[in-house]
Amino acid sequence: MLFAKELRRVVFSKIFILFFAAEVFFGFYTQFWSDMGAGYKSFEPPVPGGVYGMVVVDDPPTLTQEATASLINEFVNNEYITYPYGFIHKVHLKGADKDKIAVILSTLTGISDIEHHVSSTYEIEYTYDDDLKQYAIPELGVLDNVSIDDFHALMTEADKILGGGSKYSPDEIMYNFSLGPMPYEEALAEYNSLINDDKITNGYARLFCDYHGIDMTLLPVFLVAVFLSSDKRSKAEQLIYSRSISSIKLVSARFAALVTAEMIPVLFTAVLANIRVAQFYDPSMMDMFAMFKYSLIWILPTAIAVTGIDMLLTGLIPSVAVVIFQFGFWFVTMLMTPMRETFGVFDLVIRHNTEFDRQGFMDNITVFALNRLLFTALGLVCAALYVFVWKLRREGRLGESKLLSKLSLHRH
Amino acid sequence: MDEKIEIRNVSKRYGSKTALDNVDLTIGKGMFGLLGRNGAGKTTLMKTLAALHLKNSGTITVCGVPIEDRKRIRSMTGYLPQEFSMYPTMRVEECLDYLGVLSGMDKALRRERADMLLKKVNLNEHRRKKVKELSGGMKRRLGIAQALLHDPKVLIVDEPTAGLDPEERIRFRNLLGEVAEERIVILSTHIVGDIEASCEMAAVMNEGRILWTGRIADLIHDAEGKVWTVTVESRFLPQIKSLYSVTGMVMQGSQTTVRFVHEGAPDLTGAAETSPCLEDAYIYCLFKNGCIDMGGEG
């Protein structure tokens, strides 16, 4: 009963209309819906001789050659591009660190003065920013006595010297230097897996959730902050506090109402997604429940986690600060989260930016399950802590803290 | 059950500021007025009685229930806070229904009580209106309806008539008088007229302390022989105000009739003793307890 009343309060509020519109537009229309209509998309089985995109290939000579050439160029210019914490960072080495890279390059190539060797041997491919030179280093290979394991160890060491986040790091090196065109057989296998194993929509549901997961990490904060501060803004706070309902009942109803409301645009767009997919595939071959199933196991835990965290923060700090915090968290998360299925247990945003690669997702399914359970638990724990904070405020205990009283939107 | 509120040696501090200082009070059935200036500690006492604030020391029992038993206290108390409103887009009847759910009432009882109370507070024809469409007086009446929704034994109303026009104030006081027949009603206000018109018992508060408590008639009786009037030329008003606690002035051309409180006969030609009203008695109470100076300033 109370849940229904709280849900009604949420969904008939102006902020929910904005949330709904933003979630549908940014989390679905501009991504999933638009992608499906993009010209580069093919919904037909691959034909021999076509182009099917790039994949990581097991080609050590190419990997070692291209990575070494890249490191040499960055060494010669003494400007290394890295992405620690997701943000671009230009590293300029000096002293011992510069020498260490020189030693690594010497170990890889057998050339002691690599800078002199490159400038006197190779042509400049192009120059940019006045003095940064890109040398064409096609035939410089890695010494035969450097095994692939040694190569990876040296590149990892170089990444550490650069402060991490470089394209030589173990997570990135293959995606930067060992890509090759996807073979026809692999493309056909992927297509068949989408049609037969994923019943089409299971694959598209992962893409659907990939997009919604991004927005569900950010947008609920506005709904939570505005909804929870409505008691105070409406001068109804003391009235609510004075009723006999238990704190846990009221907070639980509000938490459940917020999470349910947050899922409404997701489930609504799941219907639209089915319609969209049916425009390109035979509907009789589609799993009509896939979008809903994935929404509940993928997006619902995100909604629970974000709502719980934001509720707790809203109880402790001003709503503006909560929004700023959540936005910053989202921004950093987005920069740090790869779009591949290499997510970890502690990544709130799970990326899988393709309808294909079922096997890649399934290989990581245990991590996925642990991840979703962890964030569901985190959201519930935060909501439970918010019950405690709310109870303290209701009894006038927390409002007496001068600092929190000044900071919180629930202050007396 | 014991139908009274017993407050014994209750103190409450906010940091170094003492909001309630050894408050000792017994409040029985009917209307009880709590009179005092802004900042006297009335709202703190009201909130403490409504289990919204913790006391630092002392004991409070409400109809035999210790204040620490918050759930029972909340179920037997109706509270109308000083600054009352509800969600602006919610309709009047929805407000009562929502707050009824928060009081653990079933649907049939909520409907029955809401219908009865909306008629009682003259809001029945406005039940479909949104809160943001209500006037100040209508909001106050909705406030009383919500406070009575769960049929509480105790009704606590904090400064309920502030900002209301005279007609609304009278209507509101009469409403409180009606509901006080069957429960304890505590009316906190700094408007003496509200207490005079509706309460038989009262207490005067100042700086967290109870200065006086008893029957209103006794407070007025205490001031007998202490209230005086004199008609003087208006140019003498500043001197009069600096010497006496003035409770009223009526200007008639260049002459002004001044009403003031003074212990014993004033040294003022033409001054005549007059019967005290509650306002005089209240000022005399503050004056007697050293809360205001001879010149009338606190």
XYZ file of C-alpha atoms in Angstrom:
710
model
C 0.000 0.000 0.000
C 2.667 2.484 1.053
C 4.902 1.286 -1.773
C 2.127 2.037 -4.287
C 1.651 5.518 -2.828
C 5.375 6.276 -2.896
C 5.655 4.947 -6.445
C 2.771 7.168 -7.472
C 4.493 10.160 -5.888
C 7.676 9.381 -7.817
C 6.185 8.724 -11.242
C 3.860 11.721 -11.161
C 6.679 14.117 -10.337
C 8.280 16.478 -12.846
C 11.741 15.099 -12.148
C 10.560 11.609 -13.132
C 9.290 12.892 -16.469
C 12.730 14.406 -17.091
C 14.432 11.214 -15.912
C 12.213 9.085 -18.149
C 12.837 11.301 -21.166
C 16.617 11.382 -20.562
C 16.838 7.622 -20.048
C 14.806 6.895 -23.190
C 16.622 9.473 -25.297
C 20.237 9.069 -24.179
C 20.113 5.470 -22.968
C 18.152 4.101 -25.888
C 17.190 6.324 -28.798
C 20.558 7.934 -29.553
C 22.350 4.607 -29.030
C 20.492 1.377 -29.588
C 17.722 2.656 -31.848
C 20.083 4.816 -33.929
C 22.729 2.091 -34.143
C 20.224 -0.293 -35.638
C 19.510 2.165 -38.409
C 23.156 3.040 -39.047
C 24.395 2.311 -42.554
C 27.409 0.247 -41.453
C 25.211 -2.356 -39.781
C 24.548 -5.567 -41.648
C 21.858 -7.965 -40.563
C 22.561 -10.507 -43.261
C 24.863 -13.547 -42.924
C 28.475 -12.658 -43.843
C 29.549 -13.518 -47.377
C 33.076 -14.639 -48.329
C 35.421 -11.829 -49.275
C 33.747 -9.191 -47.135
C 35.092 -6.997 -44.362
C 33.950 -8.097 -40.911
C 35.793 -5.767 -38.579
C 38.991 -6.211 -36.571
C 39.808 -8.781 -33.923
C 42.766 -9.517 -31.675
C 44.986 -12.010 -33.482
C 47.758 -14.250 -32.220
C 50.585 -12.823 -34.323
C 53.713 -12.303 -32.171
C 55.915 -10.834 -34.970
C 53.343 -8.127 -35.734
C 52.770 -7.445 -32.046
C 56.441 -7.135 -31.136
C 57.316 -5.111 -34.239
C 54.486 -2.594 -33.907
C 54.737 -2.179 -30.153
C 58.502 -1.735 -30.288
C 58.224 0.778 -33.142
C 55.654 2.727 -31.150
C 57.816 2.749 -28.040
C 60.844 3.869 -30.089
C 58.908 6.776 -31.581
C 57.658 7.895 -28.200
C 61.180 7.517 -26.788
C 62.772 9.594 -29.573
C 60.204 12.354 -29.049
C 60.279 11.806 -25.280
C 56.510 12.134 -25.211
C 54.439 9.150 -24.160
C 50.645 9.180 -24.290
C 49.088 7.377 -21.354
C 45.576 7.173 -19.834
C 45.978 6.737 -16.087
C 42.461 6.825 -14.505
C 41.022 7.271 -17.981
C 42.334 10.779 -18.600
C 44.910 11.499 -21.298
C 48.342 12.276 -19.870
C 51.540 13.155 -21.715
C 54.590 11.726 -19.970
C 58.051 13.291 -20.465
C 60.794 11.185 -18.928
C 64.175 12.335 -17.703
C 67.176 10.946 -15.877
C 67.073 7.337 -14.721
C 63.576 6.666 -16.064
C 64.592 7.774 -19.547
C 67.657 5.548 -19.339
C 65.527 2.586 -18.256
C 63.403 2.876 -21.391
C 66.610 3.080 -23.441
C 67.790 -0.129 -21.803
C 64.470 -1.840 -22.563
C 64.700 -0.802 -26.215
C 68.301 -1.908 -26.363
C 67.330 -5.296 -24.924
C 64.554 -5.619 -27.486
C 66.491 -4.484 -30.562
C 70.162 -4.950 -29.692
C 70.842 -1.323 -30.615
C 72.540 0.697 -27.887
C 71.998 4.257 -29.113
C 68.514 3.864 -30.493
C 67.889 7.596 -30.835
C 70.887 8.129 -33.089
C 70.187 4.936 -34.985
C 66.595 5.889 -35.759
C 67.301 9.473 -36.801
C 70.123 8.418 -39.100
C 68.449 5.330 -40.552
C 64.749 5.982 -40.982
C 62.712 8.570 -42.738
C 60.338 10.811 -40.945
C 56.817 9.685 -41.799
C 55.272 12.926 -40.617
C 55.839 15.748 -38.173
C 53.244 17.291 -35.945
C 53.169 19.950 -33.273
C 56.296 21.457 -34.911
C 58.857 19.130 -33.419
C 57.218 15.755 -32.774
C 58.419 13.306 -35.407
C 56.928 10.012 -36.391
C 59.547 7.727 -37.980
C 58.617 4.920 -40.310
C 60.250 1.913 -38.676
C 58.981 -1.005 -40.709
C 61.831 -3.486 -40.660
C 63.179 -3.058 -37.165
C 62.388 -6.349 -35.495
C 62.833 -7.674 -32.024
C 65.866 -9.857 -31.423
C 65.278 -13.550 -31.813
C 66.631 -14.265 -28.358
C 63.839 -12.182 -26.806
C 60.992 -14.608 -26.145
C 57.372 -13.448 -26.285
C 57.205 -13.767 -22.491
C 60.328 -11.619 -22.134
C 58.791 -9.118 -24.541
C 55.614 -8.849 -22.458
C 57.677 -8.502 -19.276
C 59.721 -5.671 -20.794
C 56.607 -3.894 -22.050
C 54.987 -4.230 -18.637
C 58.102 -2.722 -17.089
C 57.944 0.154 -19.579
C 54.306 0.713 -18.633
C 55.270 0.894 -14.963
C 58.023 3.429 -15.695
C 55.436 5.506 -17.547
C 53.111 5.436 -14.538
C 50.603 2.928 -15.909
C 47.706 3.376 -18.324
C 49.926 3.186 -21.422
C 49.228 1.159 -24.535
C 52.037 -1.201 -23.443
C 50.149 -2.344 -20.329
C 49.089 -6.013 -20.247
C 45.410 -5.022 -20.612
C 45.950 -2.817 -23.630
C 48.906 -4.075 -25.629
C 47.012 -6.695 -27.669
C 44.226 -4.254 -28.577
C 46.771 -1.672 -29.719
C 49.281 -3.761 -31.634
C 47.824 -7.152 -32.427
C 44.665 -6.487 -34.359
C 43.822 -8.113 -37.613
C 40.811 -8.490 -39.872
C 38.246 -10.975 -38.666
C 38.295 -14.076 -40.838
C 35.157 -15.041 -42.734
C 34.774 -18.277 -40.751
C 34.847 -16.416 -37.466
C 32.369 -13.823 -38.738
C 30.038 -16.579 -39.872
C 30.360 -18.374 -36.547
C 29.543 -15.158 -34.704
C 26.504 -14.608 -36.890
C 25.282 -18.165 -36.396
C 25.775 -17.863 -32.666
C 23.675 -14.679 -32.647
C 20.887 -16.368 -34.569
C 20.934 -19.800 -32.980
C 22.433 -19.513 -29.498
C 21.288 -16.009 -28.654
C 17.969 -16.212 -30.484
C 18.952 -12.799 -31.847
C 17.558 -10.729 -28.983
C 19.838 -12.175 -26.291
C 22.746 -10.703 -28.230
C 20.985 -7.396 -28.785
C 19.896 -7.351 -25.149
C 23.558 -7.216 -24.111
C 24.066 -4.210 -26.393
C 20.824 -2.708 -25.034
C 22.055 -3.128 -21.443
C 25.515 -1.847 -22.347
C 23.967 1.524 -23.231
C 21.389 1.659 -20.437
C 24.033 0.744 -17.856
C 25.910 3.964 -18.609
C 22.906 6.205 -18.006
C 21.617 4.214 -15.060
C 24.861 5.005 -13.254
C 24.306 8.746 -13.557
C 20.652 9.709 -14.000
C 19.032 8.201 -10.866
C 20.907 10.634 -8.627
C 18.646 13.460 -9.804
C 15.515 11.435 -9.079
C 16.743 10.287 -5.660
C 17.968 13.703 -4.520
C 14.843 15.569 -5.608
C 12.433 12.939 -4.295
C 14.064 12.561 -0.904
C 14.349 16.300 -0.358
C 10.659 16.836 -1.142
C 9.675 16.375 2.535
C 11.937 19.224 3.526
C 11.078 21.444 0.569
C 7.350 20.935 1.125
C 7.653 21.606 4.869
C 6.175 18.164 5.457
C 9.246 16.736 7.164
C 8.080 17.162 10.763
C 4.684 15.698 9.916
C 6.233 12.615 8.361
C 8.607 12.205 11.299
C 5.737 12.426 13.786
C 3.701 9.543 12.326
C 3.872 6.124 13.941
C 5.237 4.240 10.924
C 8.604 2.595 11.537
C 11.644 4.124 9.858
C 12.525 0.853 8.146
C 9.048 0.520 6.597
C 9.002 4.036 5.229
C 12.556 3.997 3.869
C 12.078 0.512 2.365
C 8.921 1.652 0.571
C 10.681 4.732 -0.782
C 13.748 2.744 -1.847
C 11.618 0.151 -3.636
C 9.517 2.891 -5.271
C 12.608 4.700 -6.581
C 14.196 1.537 -7.964
C 10.918 0.487 -9.587
C 10.464 3.929 -11.118
C 14.025 3.868 -12.451
C 13.313 0.562 -14.201
C 10.175 1.870 -15.946
C 12.018 3.562 -18.858
C 14.300 0.531 -19.181
C 11.390 -1.890 -19.458
C 9.532 0.518 -21.732
C 12.499 0.722 -24.099
C 12.898 -3.056 -23.882
C 9.539 -3.278 -25.656
C 10.722 -0.747 -28.246
C 13.996 -2.641 -28.650
C 12.097 -5.827 -29.476
C 10.095 -3.906 -32.065
C 13.291 -2.409 -33.498
C 15.070 -5.754 -33.745
C 11.973 -7.296 -35.340
C 12.309 -4.770 -38.171
C 15.532 -6.482 -39.255
C 15.101 -10.133 -38.252
C 12.417 -12.763 -38.436
C 10.335 -12.239 -35.256
C 9.561 -15.937 -35.041
C 13.269 -16.578 -34.381
C 13.518 -13.979 -31.608
C 13.445 -14.565 -27.857
C 10.803 -12.014 -26.898
C 11.735 -12.088 -23.199
C 15.476 -11.567 -23.621
C 15.411 -7.771 -23.289
C 13.425 -7.989 -20.044
C 15.540 -10.834 -18.679
C 18.801 -8.978 -19.297
C 17.322 -5.712 -17.978
C 16.548 -7.384 -14.682
C 19.861 -9.167 -14.211
C 22.068 -6.409 -15.649
C 20.401 -3.019 -15.091
C 18.340 -3.664 -11.956
C 21.456 -4.271 -9.799
C 22.893 -0.982 -11.112
C 19.663 0.797 -10.165
C 19.693 -0.795 -6.705
C 23.356 0.102 -6.115
C 23.108 3.688 -7.344
C 19.821 4.333 -5.515
C 21.155 2.940 -2.242
C 24.401 4.914 -2.467
C 22.623 8.125 -3.446
C 20.030 7.738 -0.679
C 22.748 7.366 1.918
C 24.704 10.326 0.556
C 21.547 12.438 0.393
C 21.021 11.723 4.084
C 24.477 12.976 4.932
C 25.436 15.755 2.535
C 23.592 18.373 0.474
C 21.831 17.126 -2.640
C 23.974 19.362 -4.842
C 27.091 17.688 -3.470
C 25.550 14.263 -4.069
C 24.857 15.137 -7.708
C 28.408 16.461 -8.182
C 29.869 13.378 -6.508
C 27.763 11.017 -8.615
C 28.590 12.872 -11.801
C 32.326 12.764 -11.021
C 32.123 9.076 -10.149
C 30.256 8.360 -13.376
C 32.701 10.358 -15.474
C 35.765 8.609 -14.092
C 34.033 5.220 -14.298
C 33.199 5.789 -17.933
C 36.751 6.786 -18.787
C 38.233 3.828 -16.958
C 35.809 1.160 -18.110
C 36.801 -0.571 -21.339
C 34.050 -1.191 -23.860
C 35.176 -4.791 -24.134
C 33.890 -7.608 -21.969
C 36.946 -7.417 -19.715
C 34.939 -6.052 -16.792
C 35.914 -7.005 -13.287
C 33.964 -7.781 -10.144
C 34.212 -4.176 -8.957
C 33.165 -2.372 -12.159
C 29.767 -0.758 -11.642
C 29.396 -0.129 -15.368
C 29.606 -3.330 -17.383
C 30.406 -2.791 -21.043
C 29.711 -5.158 -23.921
C 29.346 -2.887 -26.901
C 28.319 -5.455 -29.483
C 25.472 -7.814 -30.195
C 28.078 -10.481 -31.029
C 30.786 -12.166 -28.972
C 28.435 -14.316 -26.932
C 31.357 -16.561 -26.062
C 33.419 -13.663 -24.722
C 30.532 -12.697 -22.445
C 29.888 -16.260 -21.342
C 33.568 -16.775 -20.562
C 33.196 -13.972 -18.035
C 29.765 -14.957 -16.741
C 30.977 -15.860 -13.240
C 32.573 -12.446 -12.859
C 29.361 -10.922 -14.194
C 27.244 -12.790 -11.628
C 29.564 -11.895 -8.754
C 29.655 -8.291 -9.920
C 25.871 -7.954 -10.031
C 25.422 -9.685 -6.663
C 28.070 -7.455 -5.115
C 26.442 -4.241 -6.324
C 22.974 -5.437 -5.342
C 24.303 -6.138 -1.850
C 26.078 -2.767 -1.752
C 22.851 -0.954 -2.672
C 20.893 -2.813 -0.001
C 23.536 -2.142 2.656
C 23.551 1.569 1.794
C 19.739 1.653 1.963
C 19.897 -0.043 5.378
C 22.400 2.569 6.549
C 20.070 5.280 5.263
C 17.305 3.818 7.479
C 19.651 4.405 10.401
C 20.506 7.958 9.295
C 16.819 8.766 8.738
C 15.922 7.379 12.177
C 18.599 9.529 13.808
C 17.240 12.618 12.078
C 13.683 11.719 12.989
C 14.653 11.511 16.642
C 16.530 14.792 16.448
C 19.871 13.098 17.107
C 21.704 13.774 13.857
C 20.233 17.215 13.254
C 22.058 18.413 16.342
C 25.471 17.889 14.734
C 26.449 21.389 13.714
C 28.485 20.257 10.721
C 25.866 17.892 9.323
C 23.103 20.286 10.222
C 24.761 22.911 8.071
C 25.514 20.525 5.255
C 22.422 18.381 4.967
C 19.235 19.190 3.179
C 17.380 17.308 5.951
C 18.510 19.754 8.618
C 16.084 21.085 11.171
C -5.361 5.424 31.669
C -3.726 8.465 33.216
C -4.941 11.334 31.018
C -2.225 13.832 31.662
C 1.255 14.777 30.561
C 3.840 14.940 33.312
C 7.066 16.791 32.645
C 9.632 16.623 35.416
C 12.892 18.602 35.525
C 13.363 18.412 31.777
C 16.377 20.167 30.310
C 17.505 20.409 26.725
C 20.647 22.010 25.373
C 21.856 22.801 21.855
C 25.592 22.987 22.359
C 26.124 25.711 24.951
C 22.594 27.133 24.565
C 20.002 25.951 27.063
C 16.656 25.626 25.298
C 14.772 24.007 28.202
C 15.884 24.615 31.755
C 14.456 22.248 34.388
C 10.952 22.423 33.000
C 8.367 21.058 35.410
C 4.768 20.926 34.200
C 1.606 18.886 34.473
C -0.890 19.165 31.646
C -4.367 17.687 31.985
C -7.298 17.122 29.621
C -8.659 20.157 27.770
C -6.912 23.150 26.233
C -3.605 24.122 27.724
C -1.894 27.290 26.536
C 1.850 27.706 26.361
C 2.623 31.385 26.188
C 5.975 33.006 25.619
C 8.007 35.217 23.411
C 9.680 33.973 20.233
C 12.673 31.926 21.306
C 11.242 31.172 24.750
C 11.600 27.410 24.180
C 7.974 26.624 23.304
C 8.737 24.887 20.010
C 11.532 22.870 21.615
C 9.133 21.706 24.311
C 6.465 20.873 21.700
C 8.938 18.873 19.616
C 10.205 17.059 22.675
C 6.634 16.094 23.577
C 6.055 14.917 19.986
C 9.163 12.665 20.263
C 10.962 14.702 17.607
C 13.697 15.923 19.937
C 15.688 14.242 22.644
C 15.824 15.758 26.103
C 19.121 15.860 27.953
C 17.664 15.168 31.397
C 14.418 14.789 33.291
C 11.381 12.587 32.672
C 8.272 12.924 30.537
C 5.261 10.637 30.550
C 2.331 11.067 28.200
C -0.804 9.384 29.533
C 1.475 7.112 31.528
C 3.728 6.254 28.581
C 7.378 7.312 28.911
C 8.528 9.581 26.073
C 11.281 7.100 25.218
C 8.605 4.696 23.920
C 8.524 6.670 20.683
C 6.306 4.413 18.642
C 3.490 4.505 21.226
C 3.971 8.216 21.802
C 3.676 8.868 18.052
C 0.546 6.734 17.787
C -1.169 8.666 20.590
C 0.007 12.143 19.577
C -1.183 14.461 16.824
C 1.259 17.180 15.881
C 0.745 20.351 13.906
C 4.148 21.973 13.483
C 4.741 25.703 13.277
C 5.669 25.530 9.607
C 3.149 23.114 8.180
C 2.509 22.127 4.612
C 2.375 19.040 2.452
C 3.499 18.100 -1.043
C 2.117 20.954 -3.183
C 0.704 18.795 -5.972
C -1.037 16.368 -3.640
C -4.808 16.757 -3.246
C -6.305 17.400 0.179
C -7.906 13.974 0.433
C -4.740 12.307 -0.849
C -2.734 14.029 1.891
C -4.973 12.605 4.577
C -4.918 9.175 2.966
C -1.118 9.193 2.702
C -0.607 10.382 6.277
C -3.194 7.838 7.429
C -1.084 5.083 5.873
C 1.941 6.463 7.714
C -0.109 6.178 10.916
C -0.856 2.535 10.219
C -4.592 3.027 9.613
C -6.540 0.646 7.396
C -8.314 1.912 4.292
C -11.861 1.920 5.677
C -10.840 3.774 8.820
C -8.815 6.304 6.803
C -11.792 7.042 4.601
C -14.206 7.298 7.506
C -11.945 9.604 9.570
C -10.989 11.755 6.574
C -14.637 12.287 5.605
C -15.573 13.210 9.161
C -12.613 15.534 9.689
C -12.877 17.307 6.342
C -16.462 18.154 7.220
C -15.443 19.230 10.698
C -12.740 21.599 9.444
C -14.907 22.880 6.584
C -12.698 21.514 3.826
C -15.104 18.940 2.434
C -15.861 20.993 -0.665
C -12.125 21.562 -1.191
C -11.079 17.938 -0.837
C -10.068 17.662 -4.512
C -7.973 20.823 -4.379
C -4.204 20.589 -4.481
C -2.298 21.769 -1.416
C -0.693 24.577 -3.420
C -4.180 25.935 -4.162
C -5.143 26.285 -0.471
C -5.107 29.588 1.421
C -3.107 29.924 4.645
C -6.206 29.336 6.760
C -7.260 26.296 4.753
C -3.770 24.831 5.112
C -3.990 25.284 8.873
C -7.356 23.533 8.920
C -5.888 20.716 6.870
C -3.101 20.656 9.456
C -5.592 20.119 12.250
C -7.401 17.437 10.245
C -4.175 15.510 9.690
C -3.194 15.852 13.337
C -6.552 14.399 14.415
C -6.652 11.725 11.725
C -5.570 8.839 13.931
C -7.744 10.071 16.827
C -4.841 10.905 19.135
C -5.136 11.360 22.892
C -2.856 14.367 22.712
C -2.891 17.178 20.183
C 0.122 19.467 19.983
C -0.300 22.632 17.951
C 2.607 25.014 17.572
C 1.825 28.662 16.733
C -1.237 27.657 14.706
C -2.744 31.097 14.155
C 0.358 32.962 13.020
C -0.378 34.688 9.726
C -4.130 34.040 9.770
C -6.696 36.800 9.363
C -8.978 37.531 12.380
C -11.896 35.504 11.032
C -9.740 32.464 10.352
C -8.134 32.812 13.766
C -11.491 32.767 15.521
C -12.657 29.819 13.440
C -9.443 27.960 14.196
C -9.662 28.630 17.940
C -13.247 27.397 18.023
C -12.191 24.258 16.212
C -9.473 23.595 18.767
C -11.983 24.189 21.555
C -14.276 21.526 20.110
C -11.598 18.873 19.806
C -10.235 19.643 23.279
C -13.359 18.241 24.889
C -12.095 14.705 24.538
C -8.317 15.014 24.643
C -5.308 16.972 25.832
C -4.615 19.919 23.530
C -1.449 21.955 23.954
C -1.545 25.274 22.171
C 1.761 27.061 21.895
C 1.629 30.692 20.891
C 3.023 34.151 21.457
C -0.410 35.637 20.726
C -2.044 36.289 24.083
C -5.519 36.616 22.540
C -5.463 32.991 21.400
C -4.848 31.755 24.943
C -7.369 34.160 26.459
C -10.090 33.033 24.048
C -9.567 29.304 24.280
C -7.619 28.066 27.317
C -8.497 27.603 30.930
C -5.017 26.477 31.941
C -1.701 27.830 30.737
C 1.983 28.257 31.394
C 4.266 31.190 30.680
C 7.731 30.378 29.351
C 10.804 32.512 29.029
C 14.343 31.523 28.079
C 13.583 27.825 28.525
C 12.060 28.208 31.994
C 8.465 27.969 33.163
C 7.758 31.294 34.875
C 4.229 30.507 35.877
C 1.612 27.814 35.429
C -1.998 27.575 36.540
C -5.474 28.834 35.712
C -5.695 31.847 33.435
C -8.014 33.505 35.938
C -5.299 33.229 38.598
C -2.720 34.844 36.317
C -5.107 37.752 35.798
C -5.852 37.845 39.513
C -2.125 38.150 40.260
C -2.043 41.330 38.187
C -4.883 43.030 39.991
C -3.811 46.369 41.448
C -0.817 46.427 39.120
C -2.404 47.812 35.952
C -2.948 51.482 35.476
C -4.191 53.921 32.885
C -3.403 57.550 32.429
C -4.236 60.123 29.753
C -1.319 62.402 28.912
C -0.243 64.701 26.124
C 1.371 62.616 23.405
C 4.685 64.459 23.739
C 5.133 62.836 27.176
C 4.926 59.317 25.746
C 8.696 58.723 25.536
C 9.089 59.471 29.251
C 6.140 57.214 30.167
C 7.563 54.385 28.062
C 10.957 54.748 29.679
C 9.500 54.511 33.187
C 6.725 51.913 32.910
C 5.918 48.635 31.144
C 3.334 49.886 28.675
C 0.736 47.324 27.540
C -1.455 49.614 25.404
C -1.939 53.080 23.989
C -4.951 54.788 22.440
C -4.328 58.151 20.750
C -7.082 60.769 20.672
C -5.852 63.946 19.004
C -2.938 65.346 20.995
C -3.837 63.194 23.989
C -2.942 59.522 24.507
C -4.445 57.114 26.981
C -1.674 54.826 28.167
C -2.131 51.481 29.850
C 0.816 50.188 31.859
C 1.929 47.775 34.529
C 3.420 49.002 37.771
C 3.946 47.568 41.223
C 2.162 49.993 43.592
C 0.714 53.421 42.781
C 2.709 55.237 40.092
C 4.012 58.745 40.657
C 1.888 60.078 37.868
C -0.917 62.627 38.140
C -4.256 61.261 36.924
C -3.160 57.609 36.920
C -6.023 55.280 37.786
C -6.025 51.592 38.601
C -7.852 49.412 36.096
C -8.866 45.766 35.734
C -6.164 43.671 34.141
C -6.683 41.649 30.978
C -4.557 38.583 30.140
C -2.134 40.658 28.117
C -1.510 42.899 31.135
C -1.178 39.861 33.351
C 1.333 38.271 30.977
C 3.456 41.412 30.862
C 3.229 41.692 34.633
C 4.362 38.072 34.932
C 7.415 38.786 32.749
C 8.055 42.012 34.690
C 7.703 40.291 38.079
C 10.179 37.580 37.042
C 12.752 40.102 35.862
C 12.329 39.255 32.202
C 11.560 42.863 31.251
C 12.841 46.102 32.745
C 10.812 48.890 34.176
C 10.842 50.557 30.801
C 9.136 47.563 29.261
C 12.026 46.175 27.206
C 13.019 42.577 27.648
